[in-house]
Amino acid sequence: MVRISNVALTDEKVLRRLQLLGDAIVEEQRQTKASINLRQPLRDWKIQCRLLEEVACLLADDISGCRAFVGWMSLYVRNCLMHSMQSHRVPIALAAVNVVGTLVEHGTCRAAVAVVCSWFLTCLVRLAASSSATSMVSAAAMRVLLSIAQKCLLTLEALNRLLRDCGASSAAVRRCSVEIVRSYLQAAKGTSTQLSVKAYTEALHRVLRDRMSDADAEVRHAARRCFWALHVLEPASTGALLGVLPADLQRQLAAERADSMQELKAVESPPAPPMLSPSLPRSSNSAHEDPHTLDATHASRTVTLKDNLQSAVASRARAFTPRSVSPSKAHRQLLRSAKEAPVHLAGDSILLAPHMHTRGEGTWTARTGALHRSAASRRADCGTSLSTAMESTDWSVRRAAVLEAQRLCESGFLMSEDIPELLTGLLLRVQDMHYRVVEVSQNCLSTLMTRAPAATQKELQSVLPSLLSALVRNTSHSRPVVCAAARHLLDRIVRMHGPPQEVLKAVLRAADDIGGSSAAMDLRCAQLLHYFILVHASLFAEISTMGITVRGILAHLRTLASHQPKESHHSGVRATQRSWITALSAALLVCPESFQQVAERLAPSEQEEVRAALRESFGLMNKDWGEKLSDAFTTGNERFRCIFAEELKACSMTGRDVAGTVEPLSGAIDQISRGSCASDMSPVRSRTLESASQVLLKFLSADKTFLASSGTAREMPEDPGGGAGHTPALAPLPDLARPATLARVPSRGLAAADDFDSDNGAHASIHGRGLASAQRSRDPVAHFLHQWAYCRESEDRRCALLSLATALRAGGATAEREREADVYRPHCIPEEVERLLVYWERELSGVEGIVHHNVRCAVLTTLQALLQWPAARSSVSRQLTRVLGICRTGLDDPFLEAQLQAACCLDTLLTACKPPADMCLSAITNCVMRWLEGPMRDAATSGWLDLVHMILRVIEQAQPTLARAKGTNRRAFVALPEAEHQRRSALTAPVLHRVIAVLNRLLSHCHVSVRFCAVLVLVGIRRTLGDAVMLPFLAPLSAVDMRLVDVYQDKVMEAHPWRLRT
């Protein structure tokens, strides 16, 4: 395409050229969509790329200063550019993002560029944070966003959207939004924008306060960086914010102050009063202050950051040599660095006083009493902080600092106020890269828990999950000494830390946090939970404790089994599944009564998972499982052995391994290791085993489907990894756990590491048996969810969906005829129907990835069968908004078959389900409002137009009269003879107000088809209800919109007078 120079063109000609390019892009997009709908060969996508490049070249000539530039961009470029950004073609999306980047780079009219960029801000944030987008598109979108922020081109509306995205449900969106806000604040320093930041101080404080306690670690780190960027602009406001933050967060911010100031290229100043620790008072006698400290403090105010860094490097070069040194020499080097290092955070950390120690064994001098009395004043005068030394880049310095902290703890001179900061530093050092630092950190932590148990237990409440996660990782360390110390610390926390309920929650939280990192870590978490169950057996008599444990185990089993076979490359997932199943069996053995009560309260699908896990654990997979039940508790002790207890017993915990921890292990560990079986720990267990056997027999006998089909199921193959257990027959549900039933849902980022090649026969037999017995199941929805995880291919999913549709149709057709005989009366559980609809919604919306069009058509076919199922009418009525959203997605499907099936679902919803008019109108308005408030609100697809037309259809079918009940705001329907459900229906004034409000917003939509559709619906409602009823409700409409409704009402009446008769 020949490019013409824009230098000699007038503003009008330049904008005309912009209009022609925008119209060409829209036409190209329309023809491409038409080709998809008609299944014709697609047009060349390079044409659209070249058109977008022409727009970028036009914007590169700085046309932002033209008159009416913003209006022309809004009319002719905005929608097509938004559509191109969301294209699945990577070159098209990159070209669209490049258009915005070119405008930001070459635009000189800041106001016009800021307004145009605000249109695409939300879409760019989604692209930058989306995991489904190509990395090139995400990187380009992030570069454009950072360029917008660094040039301070954020309007008030854009900044409000950005702050709102900081609280989005997606962690990636929150992280991206906080980074953009940080760049904006950092760029505002020294500009006129800095004055306007004061107007957003309260909102920024609220966002930072929430994000610094976010569940995602990267979001928390970005929020802390954003805090320091705001601190450079408004130190007073951040000081007020710091005062209301939790104590542990204040300490973390204080530890990161120096690095943040260095990153922001800011001159460090003495810390603000809120940053000071109450246990470290400053010396009041200024005459005895160290001159080196005064010089360093004065230099921190005057010299630049570069000079400060150079002096620090020179000091380190003088203090340390490149040779490897012994621990005693490292201690001397630490003392020498303490005299030369400048003091920047003299009052916010634990300070080391080198002159208080001898050069010998590390013991205290004879004058410990006098030194202890003057410790508070001397610690603020000289020396360097232990926290700063623990952050050193030299591992020997970090190790010496931890050893010094351990000596302080052993000697009893560690203040209780310093324990929180010391624990924070030890938590980081337990995860250190060098094994010697990890070793002494674990020893110091063990000493601290022994010397100050009360204070340590109090401060560990907030960081216990993180500490458990670090220790569980260390149990797989390459150094045996580190592994042994980590197991000993975990044993101490499990046995001695209280209350035990909090420790159990921390164990489950740690399993959720690190279980997704690898199968080995998930295995270690399962073994730790198994050990906790055996140590605190009496705790599980409480129903709540047993409930969160069972549901947490089920969540991890469901996640492990839901991974595709191609993602499993190692043999770890099989062993991990067996460990979680063993922990579930241990929960049954320690308290069978509470386990039975919890299992009976689970949903039927979750009960099936528990039964499958128990059959796998006790080896009851064959048809003669009843005969083997008596031997399951007497033989096969290898099945229930506690691996963590055996490893703990094998570790020789001596003073050489862990300093200061030579006490013997508890009796519980001896019992577990001596018996090698969790069910044979003491003679008293015989009655418990008897009870557990009866509970297991009763629970497994309740599964009629398994009893009927166990004769045809072949025996499961042995695990190829060499284990004695069988392949588990777990049928997990999709990862859509309900918040009301699951205590914690594990991370979905688990890299599965199991080879399922030997299990394909078992899974195929279970899947075939499930599809064959779908007709017989009394709960077809639960049965479908139970077997869905084994459907890997598109054809298998399609067959499973059609099998469910057949079962639902059979239930609807025979329910009335066989009601008295009770031959086939399938159950319907509302929670399972909700999970089914949520899963279908995610499938059709593309959240779970690209879905084959045959599967999408099968989903809509099964949805129609679900709508026709009488037992599910009440459940569908409660999820009406979600059902309408699924139908709307089907109406916009590129395949005609899916569109027709979605239209049939809408007809079935209005004719078979017959929801009340109020409920149906409320659901429709909810869907439309989500569309108008979402990122795709400018798109005018046929699905949204059909959904808006459905408002008129619902009101016309209801046929309400003009009468109103006296003293109320309800309008009764005139019940038609054939529509019995309408006698109970009523149309209320709030619902009509909401419908009119939504249609009023549609009248100002940017697309003409949407505005035209809203006018026709308003005309139809007015003709149906009459002017006497509708005129008060039409008051929110403007005079222009009201005139438009009057004109179209007259036109429609003249052309088709029979359509709108009341």
Coordinates of C-alpha atoms in Angstrom, one line a residue, residues 121-122 125 154-169 173-182 184-185 200-211:
L121 CA -6.4 1.0 29.4
T122 CA -8.6 -1.9 30.7
V125 CA -4.2 -4.5 31.4
L154 CA -3.5 8.9 33.0
T155 CA -6.8 10.7 33.2
L156 CA -8.9 10.7 36.4
E157 CA -11.2 8.0 34.9
A158 CA -8.2 5.9 33.8
L159 CA -6.6 6.2 37.3
N160 CA -9.9 5.2 38.9
R161 CA -10.1 2.1 36.7
L162 CA -6.5 1.3 37.5
L163 CA -7.1 1.5 41.2
R164 CA -10.2 -0.6 40.8
D165 CA -8.2 -3.2 38.9
C166 CA -5.8 -3.4 41.9
G167 CA -8.6 -5.3 43.6
A168 CA -9.5 -7.6 40.7
S169 CA -10.1 -11.3 41.3
V173 CA -4.3 -8.3 36.9
R174 CA -3.7 -7.0 40.5
R175 CA 0.1 -7.4 40.1
C176 CA 0.1 -5.6 36.7
S177 CA -2.1 -2.8 38.0
V178 CA 0.0 -2.1 41.1
E179 CA 3.1 -2.0 38.9
I180 CA 1.6 0.6 36.7
V181 CA 0.5 2.7 39.7
R182 CA 4.1 2.5 41.0
Y184 CA 3.0 6.5 37.6
L185 CA 3.9 7.6 41.1
Y200 CA -5.9 10.5 45.4
T201 CA -4.0 9.9 48.7
E202 CA -7.0 8.3 50.5
A203 CA -7.7 6.0 47.6
L204 CA -4.0 5.1 47.3
H205 CA -3.8 4.4 51.0
R206 CA -6.8 2.1 50.8
V207 CA -5.4 0.2 47.9
L208 CA -1.9 -0.2 49.3
R209 CA -3.3 -1.3 52.7
D210 CA -5.3 -4.1 51.1
R211 CA -2.6 -5.2 48.6

